[in-house]
Amino acid sequence: MAPDTARIAPLTHAVDASTVMQLFPSRPRVLALGEPTHGEDTLLDVRNELFRHLVEEEGYRTIAIESDCLMGLVVDDYVTAGTGSLDEAMRHGFSHGFGASVANRELVSWAREFNIGRAASDQLHLTGFDGPLEITGAASPREALTALHTFLASWLDADHLLPCTAATLDRLLGSDDRWTEPAAMMDPSRSFGRSPEAAELHLITADLVPLLDEWAPHLIAAAGREAWDRARLYGRTATGLLRYHSWMADTSPGRMTRLLGVRDRMMADNLLALAARGPVLAFAHNSHLQREKSSMRMGDERLEWWSAGAIVHAHLGTEYAFIATALGTIRHQGVDAPPPETVEGLLYALPEDRFLVDPRALAAAMGDPLPAPRVSPWFGYFGLDPAHLAETDGLVFVRDLAQS
């Protein structure tokens, strides 16, 4: 065994709830687990096993994943109330194609079984915390804005308190096609986000959302806290979508940076709202959950923005915890064994298939200077940046990914 490996081997532990919780002085309010790539059920299997133990042994009662927060309501209704079927929850409750994952299906099925016979206050919630966004664009704000208006009109004096009627809202929103125009991602002139109608919708939303807090005593008493929380989600989502569409229409050099920032701000706002109700387990890409600035290269330009995890950490401090995941190979994507001089290479030399390590202890064992980051031959996998080890609470290493 090489000297570097000999120093690292004693630092590894099983990936289970008890070893994870030993990393923290107390139970984090938001415990985030990141993945370095999407679409690999092996990583989701690791997540499922760990999250099940944390729910059963540590009392976590919310799991939030990187998926559309509005579509996620379908999943949450299924796992808490049995609304619809498992097939419907998988078909209509996930964005980004995540509903096709066998591991995601197993998580939803287990969550439903866990909740049967439990009091509502002790049930597990499973939902998304991403905005209604895809790589090619963003959804129309219609669903969120209409649902917010309907909620307020149902419980308040609409003639005196609401800034417009449902008919006016419908007219301003118009056809969803003009919001979801695929060409707008690359051509700002094709975006509807800074039209006169969109500008008016911004003002209307800015009037509607504060009513939820101004009338909170009445709304919570009349409609219930769960309905009020859901209305606040609609308000956050409408606000975020209108801001996202506005930046899609922008022509300044900061356009893409702002779009990335708006998305992670939406994710952070949703996580903070969930954390206000109780401890949360979050799962998303490492880049959305890390404490440092996230970055990506687009052509010759390097884009940097603050991730959702960094924003949540700024609000919660030590009540936010982040466990990153790194891996050895994804051979079906052309990612072979990591170079031995990288962090992944050192971990790959160990015999275990998967394990947990304290990244700060790992950095200390490797000494200075730290290894250079691993360069991935495939754009879909982001290698571990050794410079981030000091700001990461835990590191899960998975040796090899089998094709899902």
Coordinates of C-alpha atoms in Angstrom, one line a residue:
M1 CA 0.0 0.0 0.0
A2 CA 1.5 3.4 -1.0
P3 CA 2.3 5.8 1.8
D4 CA -0.4 8.3 0.8
T5 CA -3.0 5.5 0.7
A6 CA -1.8 4.2 4.1
R7 CA -2.5 7.6 5.7
I8 CA -5.9 7.8 4.1
A9 CA -7.3 4.3 4.7
P10 CA -8.0 4.8 8.5
L11 CA -10.1 7.9 7.7
T12 CA -12.8 5.9 5.8
H13 CA -16.1 4.9 7.3
A14 CA -19.3 3.2 6.3
V15 CA -21.9 5.4 4.6
D16 CA -24.6 5.3 7.3
A17 CA -26.6 7.6 9.5
S18 CA -24.5 7.2 12.6
T19 CA -21.2 8.0 10.9
V20 CA -22.7 10.9 9.1
M21 CA -24.1 12.5 12.2
Q22 CA -20.7 12.1 13.9
L23 CA -19.4 14.8 11.5
F24 CA -21.6 17.5 13.2
P25 CA -21.8 18.8 16.7
S26 CA -25.7 18.6 16.4
R27 CA -28.3 17.6 13.9
P28 CA -28.2 20.1 11.0
R29 CA -31.4 21.8 10.0
V30 CA -30.5 21.3 6.4
L31 CA -28.4 18.3 5.6
A32 CA -27.5 18.4 1.9
L33 CA -26.0 15.5 -0.1
G34 CA -24.6 16.3 -3.5
E35 CA -23.9 14.3 -6.6
P36 CA -21.3 15.0 -9.2
T37 CA -23.4 13.9 -12.2
H38 CA -27.1 13.2 -12.9
G39 CA -28.9 10.2 -14.2
E40 CA -26.9 7.5 -12.4
D41 CA -29.1 5.2 -10.2
T42 CA -26.0 3.9 -8.3
L43 CA -25.6 7.3 -6.7
L44 CA -29.4 7.5 -6.0
D45 CA -29.2 4.1 -4.4
V46 CA -26.6 5.4 -2.0
R47 CA -28.8 8.4 -1.4
N48 CA -31.9 6.3 -0.8
E49 CA -30.2 4.1 1.8
L50 CA -28.7 7.0 3.7
F51 CA -31.8 9.1 3.7
R52 CA -34.0 6.2 4.8
H53 CA -31.7 5.8 7.9
L54 CA -31.7 9.5 8.6
V55 CA -35.5 9.6 8.5
E56 CA -35.9 6.6 10.7
E57 CA -33.1 7.2 13.1
E58 CA -32.6 11.0 13.2
G59 CA -36.1 12.3 12.8
Y60 CA -35.8 14.1 9.4
R61 CA -39.3 14.5 7.9
T62 CA -38.6 16.4 4.6
I63 CA -36.7 15.2 1.6
A64 CA -36.2 17.8 -1.1
I65 CA -34.6 16.9 -4.5
E66 CA -33.4 18.9 -7.5
S67 CA -36.7 18.8 -9.3
D68 CA -39.5 21.2 -10.2
C69 CA -41.0 22.4 -7.0
L70 CA -44.5 22.7 -8.4
M71 CA -44.4 19.2 -10.0
G72 CA -43.1 18.0 -6.7
L73 CA -46.4 18.8 -5.1
V74 CA -47.9 15.8 -7.0
V75 CA -45.3 13.5 -5.3
D76 CA -45.8 15.0 -1.9
D77 CA -49.6 14.6 -2.2
Y78 CA -49.1 11.0 -3.1
V79 CA -46.7 10.1 -0.3
T80 CA -48.6 12.0 2.4
A81 CA -52.3 11.4 1.4
G82 CA -52.1 8.7 -1.2
T83 CA -53.5 11.0 -3.8
G84 CA -53.3 9.4 -7.3
S85 CA -51.1 6.4 -8.0
L86 CA -47.3 5.7 -7.9
D87 CA -47.3 5.7 -11.7
E88 CA -49.0 9.1 -11.8
A89 CA -46.6 10.5 -9.2
M90 CA -43.6 9.4 -11.3
R91 CA -45.1 10.6 -14.5
H92 CA -46.2 14.0 -13.4
G93 CA -44.2 14.7 -10.2
F94 CA -40.6 15.1 -11.6
S95 CA -38.8 17.3 -14.0
H96 CA -35.5 16.8 -15.9
G97 CA -36.6 13.2 -16.8
F98 CA -36.0 12.1 -13.1
G99 CA -39.4 10.3 -13.0
A100 CA -37.9 7.5 -15.2
S101 CA -35.4 6.6 -12.6
V102 CA -35.9 3.2 -10.8
A103 CA -34.2 4.6 -7.7
N104 CA -36.4 7.6 -7.6
R105 CA -39.4 5.3 -7.9
E106 CA -38.2 3.2 -5.0
L107 CA -37.7 6.3 -2.9
V108 CA -41.3 7.5 -3.6
S109 CA -42.7 4.0 -2.9
W110 CA -40.8 3.7 0.4
A111 CA -41.9 7.2 1.5
R112 CA -45.6 6.3 0.9
E113 CA -45.2 3.1 2.9
F114 CA -43.4 5.0 5.7
N115 CA -46.4 7.4 6.0
I116 CA -49.2 4.9 6.1
G117 CA -50.8 5.0 9.6
R118 CA -48.7 8.0 10.8
A119 CA -50.2 11.2 12.2
A120 CA -49.9 14.1 9.8
S121 CA -47.4 15.8 12.1
D122 CA -45.1 12.8 11.8
Q123 CA -45.3 12.2 8.1
L124 CA -42.4 12.4 5.7
H125 CA -42.7 15.0 2.9
L126 CA -41.0 14.4 -0.4
T127 CA -40.9 17.2 -2.9
G128 CA -38.7 19.2 -5.3
F129 CA -36.9 22.4 -4.5
D130 CA -35.8 23.5 -8.0
G131 CA -37.7 26.1 -10.0
P132 CA -39.9 25.1 -13.0
L133 CA -36.8 25.4 -15.2
E134 CA -35.1 23.3 -17.8
I135 CA -31.8 23.8 -19.7
T136 CA -33.7 25.1 -22.7
G137 CA -35.8 27.6 -20.8
A138 CA -38.4 28.3 -18.2
A139 CA -42.1 27.5 -17.7
S140 CA -44.8 30.1 -18.0
P141 CA -45.6 31.8 -14.7
R142 CA -49.3 30.9 -15.3
E143 CA -49.6 28.0 -12.9
A144 CA -47.9 29.7 -10.0
L145 CA -49.5 33.1 -10.5
T146 CA -53.0 31.8 -11.1
A147 CA -52.8 29.5 -8.1
L148 CA -51.6 32.4 -5.9
H149 CA -54.4 34.7 -7.1
T150 CA -57.1 31.9 -6.7
F151 CA -55.9 31.3 -3.1
L152 CA -56.1 35.0 -2.1
A153 CA -59.4 35.6 -3.9
S154 CA -60.9 32.6 -2.0
W155 CA -60.1 34.0 1.5
L156 CA -59.8 37.8 1.1
D157 CA -62.0 40.6 -0.2
A158 CA -60.9 40.5 -3.8
D159 CA -62.6 43.7 -4.8
H160 CA -60.7 45.8 -2.3
L161 CA -57.4 44.0 -1.8
L162 CA -56.4 42.2 -5.0
P163 CA -54.8 44.4 -7.7
C164 CA -56.6 42.7 -10.6
T165 CA -59.2 40.1 -11.5
A166 CA -58.5 36.6 -12.7
A167 CA -59.6 37.6 -16.2
T168 CA -57.0 40.4 -16.3
L169 CA -54.4 38.0 -15.1
D170 CA -55.3 35.5 -17.8
R171 CA -55.2 38.2 -20.5
L172 CA -51.7 39.4 -19.5
L173 CA -50.3 35.9 -19.3
G174 CA -51.6 35.0 -22.7
S175 CA -50.5 31.9 -24.5
D176 CA -47.9 29.8 -22.6
D177 CA -46.1 29.3 -25.9
R178 CA -44.7 32.8 -25.8
W179 CA -43.1 32.2 -22.4
T180 CA -41.7 28.8 -23.3
E181 CA -40.2 29.7 -26.7
P182 CA -37.1 27.5 -27.0
A183 CA -35.2 30.0 -29.1
A184 CA -35.2 32.5 -26.3
M185 CA -32.4 30.8 -24.4
M186 CA -29.9 31.7 -27.1
D187 CA -31.7 34.7 -28.6
P188 CA -32.9 37.3 -26.1
S189 CA -35.0 39.0 -28.7
R190 CA -37.3 35.9 -28.7
S191 CA -38.1 36.2 -25.0
F192 CA -41.4 37.6 -23.7
G193 CA -39.8 38.5 -20.4
R194 CA -39.6 42.3 -20.8
S195 CA -42.8 42.8 -22.7
P196 CA -45.3 45.4 -21.4
E197 CA -47.5 42.5 -20.2
A198 CA -44.6 40.9 -18.3
A199 CA -43.8 44.3 -16.7
E200 CA -47.4 44.6 -15.5
L201 CA -47.3 41.0 -14.2
H202 CA -44.2 41.9 -12.2
L203 CA -46.1 44.8 -10.5
I204 CA -49.2 42.6 -9.9
T205 CA -47.1 39.8 -8.3
A206 CA -45.3 42.4 -6.2
D207 CA -48.7 43.4 -4.8
L208 CA -50.1 39.8 -4.4
V209 CA -47.2 38.2 -2.6
P210 CA -47.1 40.6 0.4
L211 CA -50.8 39.9 1.1
L212 CA -49.8 36.4 2.3
D213 CA -47.8 37.9 5.2
E214 CA -50.0 41.0 5.7
W215 CA -53.0 38.8 6.2
A216 CA -51.2 35.7 7.6
P217 CA -53.2 35.6 10.9
H218 CA -56.5 35.4 8.9
L219 CA -55.3 33.2 6.1
I220 CA -53.7 30.6 8.4
A221 CA -56.8 30.5 10.6
A222 CA -59.2 30.3 7.7
A223 CA -57.3 28.1 5.2
G224 CA -54.8 26.3 7.4
R225 CA -51.0 26.5 7.6
E226 CA -50.4 23.9 4.9
A227 CA -52.5 25.8 2.3
W228 CA -50.8 29.1 3.3
D229 CA -47.3 27.5 3.0
R230 CA -48.3 26.2 -0.5
A231 CA -49.5 29.7 -1.5
R232 CA -46.2 31.1 -0.4
L233 CA -44.5 28.6 -2.7
Y234 CA -46.7 29.8 -5.6
G235 CA -45.7 33.3 -4.7
R236 CA -42.0 32.6 -4.6
T237 CA -42.2 30.6 -7.9
A238 CA -44.1 33.3 -9.7
T239 CA -41.7 35.9 -8.6
G240 CA -38.7 33.8 -9.6
L241 CA -40.1 32.9 -13.0
L242 CA -40.9 36.4 -13.9
R243 CA -37.4 37.5 -12.9
Y244 CA -35.9 34.6 -14.9
H245 CA -37.8 35.5 -18.0
S246 CA -36.8 39.1 -17.6
W247 CA -33.1 38.1 -17.6
M248 CA -33.7 35.8 -20.6
A249 CA -34.7 39.0 -22.5
D250 CA -31.5 40.8 -21.4
T251 CA -28.7 41.6 -23.8
S252 CA -26.0 42.6 -21.4
P253 CA -22.8 40.5 -20.8
G254 CA -24.2 39.5 -17.4
R255 CA -27.2 37.7 -18.8
M256 CA -26.1 34.1 -18.3
T257 CA -24.6 34.8 -14.9
R258 CA -27.8 36.3 -13.7
L259 CA -29.9 33.4 -15.1
L260 CA -27.8 30.9 -13.1
G261 CA -28.0 33.1 -10.0
V262 CA -31.8 33.5 -10.2
R263 CA -32.2 29.7 -10.5
D264 CA -30.0 29.0 -7.4
R265 CA -31.8 31.8 -5.5
M266 CA -35.1 30.1 -6.2
M267 CA -33.7 26.8 -4.9
A268 CA -32.3 28.5 -1.8
D269 CA -35.6 30.2 -1.0
N270 CA -37.4 26.9 -1.3
L271 CA -34.9 25.2 1.0
L272 CA -35.1 27.9 3.6
A273 CA -38.9 27.8 3.5
L274 CA -38.9 24.0 4.0
A275 CA -36.3 24.3 6.8
A276 CA -38.6 26.8 8.6
R277 CA -41.0 23.9 9.1
G278 CA -38.4 21.3 10.3
P279 CA -35.1 19.5 9.4
V280 CA -34.6 18.9 5.7
L281 CA -32.6 16.4 3.7
A282 CA -31.7 17.9 0.4
F283 CA -30.3 16.2 -2.7
A284 CA -28.9 17.9 -5.8
H285 CA -25.8 18.4 -7.9
N286 CA -22.7 19.3 -5.9
S287 CA -22.5 22.6 -7.7
H288 CA -25.9 23.6 -6.3
L289 CA -25.1 22.7 -2.7
Q290 CA -21.5 23.6 -2.1
R291 CA -20.6 26.6 0.1
E292 CA -18.2 28.1 -2.4
K293 CA -19.1 30.0 -5.6
S294 CA -20.2 27.7 -8.4
S295 CA -18.7 28.1 -11.8
M296 CA -18.9 26.8 -15.4
R297 CA -17.3 27.6 -18.7
M298 CA -19.4 28.7 -21.6
G299 CA -17.3 29.1 -24.7
D300 CA -14.4 31.3 -23.7
E301 CA -16.3 32.8 -20.7
R302 CA -16.1 31.6 -17.1
L303 CA -19.4 32.1 -15.3
E304 CA -19.5 32.4 -11.5
W305 CA -22.5 32.6 -9.2
W306 CA -23.4 31.8 -5.6
S307 CA -25.0 28.3 -5.2
A308 CA -28.2 27.6 -3.4
G309 CA -26.1 25.9 -0.7
A310 CA -23.9 29.0 -0.2
I311 CA -27.0 31.1 0.1
V312 CA -28.6 28.8 2.6
H313 CA -25.4 28.6 4.6
A314 CA -25.2 32.4 4.7
H315 CA -28.7 32.3 6.4
L316 CA -28.3 29.2 8.6
G317 CA -24.6 29.1 9.4
T318 CA -23.7 25.9 11.2
E319 CA -27.2 24.6 10.8
Y320 CA -26.4 23.9 7.2
A321 CA -24.3 20.9 6.3
F322 CA -23.0 19.7 3.0
I323 CA -21.7 16.2 2.0
A324 CA -20.3 16.0 -1.5
T325 CA -20.0 12.9 -3.6
A326 CA -17.0 12.0 -5.7
L327 CA -16.5 8.9 -7.9
G328 CA -14.0 6.7 -9.6
T329 CA -15.4 5.6 -13.0
I330 CA -18.3 6.0 -15.3
R331 CA -17.0 3.8 -18.0
H332 CA -20.2 3.9 -20.1
Q333 CA -19.6 7.7 -20.4
G334 CA -15.9 7.4 -21.1
V335 CA -14.8 8.3 -17.5
D336 CA -12.1 5.7 -16.7
A337 CA -10.0 5.2 -13.6
P338 CA -8.9 8.6 -12.1
P339 CA -5.2 9.6 -12.3
P340 CA -3.4 8.4 -9.2
E341 CA -2.2 11.9 -8.3
T342 CA -5.8 13.2 -7.9
V343 CA -7.9 13.0 -4.8
E344 CA -10.2 10.6 -6.6
G345 CA -7.2 8.6 -7.6
L346 CA -6.0 8.3 -4.0
L347 CA -9.5 7.2 -2.9
Y348 CA -9.8 4.8 -5.9
A349 CA -6.8 2.9 -4.7
L350 CA -8.6 1.9 -1.6
P351 CA -10.4 -1.5 -1.7
E352 CA -13.9 -0.4 -0.6
D353 CA -16.7 0.1 -3.1
R354 CA -18.1 3.1 -1.3
F355 CA -17.3 4.9 1.9
L356 CA -17.5 8.2 3.8
V357 CA -14.5 10.3 4.8
D358 CA -14.1 13.6 6.7
P359 CA -12.7 15.9 3.9
R360 CA -10.9 18.1 6.4
A361 CA -9.0 15.1 7.8
L362 CA -8.4 13.9 4.3
A363 CA -6.9 17.3 3.3
A364 CA -4.7 17.2 6.4
A365 CA -3.5 13.7 5.6
M366 CA -2.6 14.7 2.0
G367 CA -0.6 17.8 3.1
D368 CA 0.4 20.8 1.0
P369 CA 0.2 21.3 -1.8
L370 CA -3.1 19.6 -2.4
P371 CA -3.5 17.6 -5.6
A372 CA -4.7 19.3 -8.8
P373 CA -8.4 18.9 -9.7
R374 CA -9.3 15.9 -11.8
V375 CA -10.1 16.8 -15.4
S376 CA -13.1 14.9 -16.7
P377 CA -13.2 13.8 -20.3
W378 CA -17.0 14.0 -20.2
F379 CA -18.9 17.2 -19.7
G380 CA -21.6 15.6 -17.6
Y381 CA -19.2 14.7 -14.7
F382 CA -17.7 17.4 -12.5
G383 CA -14.5 16.3 -10.8
L384 CA -13.8 17.1 -7.2
D385 CA -12.0 20.4 -6.5
P386 CA -9.5 19.7 -3.7
A387 CA -9.6 23.4 -2.7
H388 CA -13.2 22.9 -1.6
L389 CA -12.4 20.1 0.9
A390 CA -12.0 22.6 3.8
E391 CA -15.5 23.9 3.3
T392 CA -17.1 20.5 2.9
D393 CA -18.5 18.6 5.9
G394 CA -18.3 15.1 4.5
L395 CA -17.3 13.3 1.3
V396 CA -18.9 10.1 0.0
F397 CA -16.8 8.2 -2.5
V398 CA -18.3 5.7 -4.9
R399 CA -15.8 3.6 -6.8
D400 CA -17.5 2.5 -10.0
L401 CA -20.9 3.4 -11.5
A402 CA -22.8 0.7 -13.4
Q403 CA -24.9 1.8 -16.3
S404 CA -28.4 2.6 -15.0

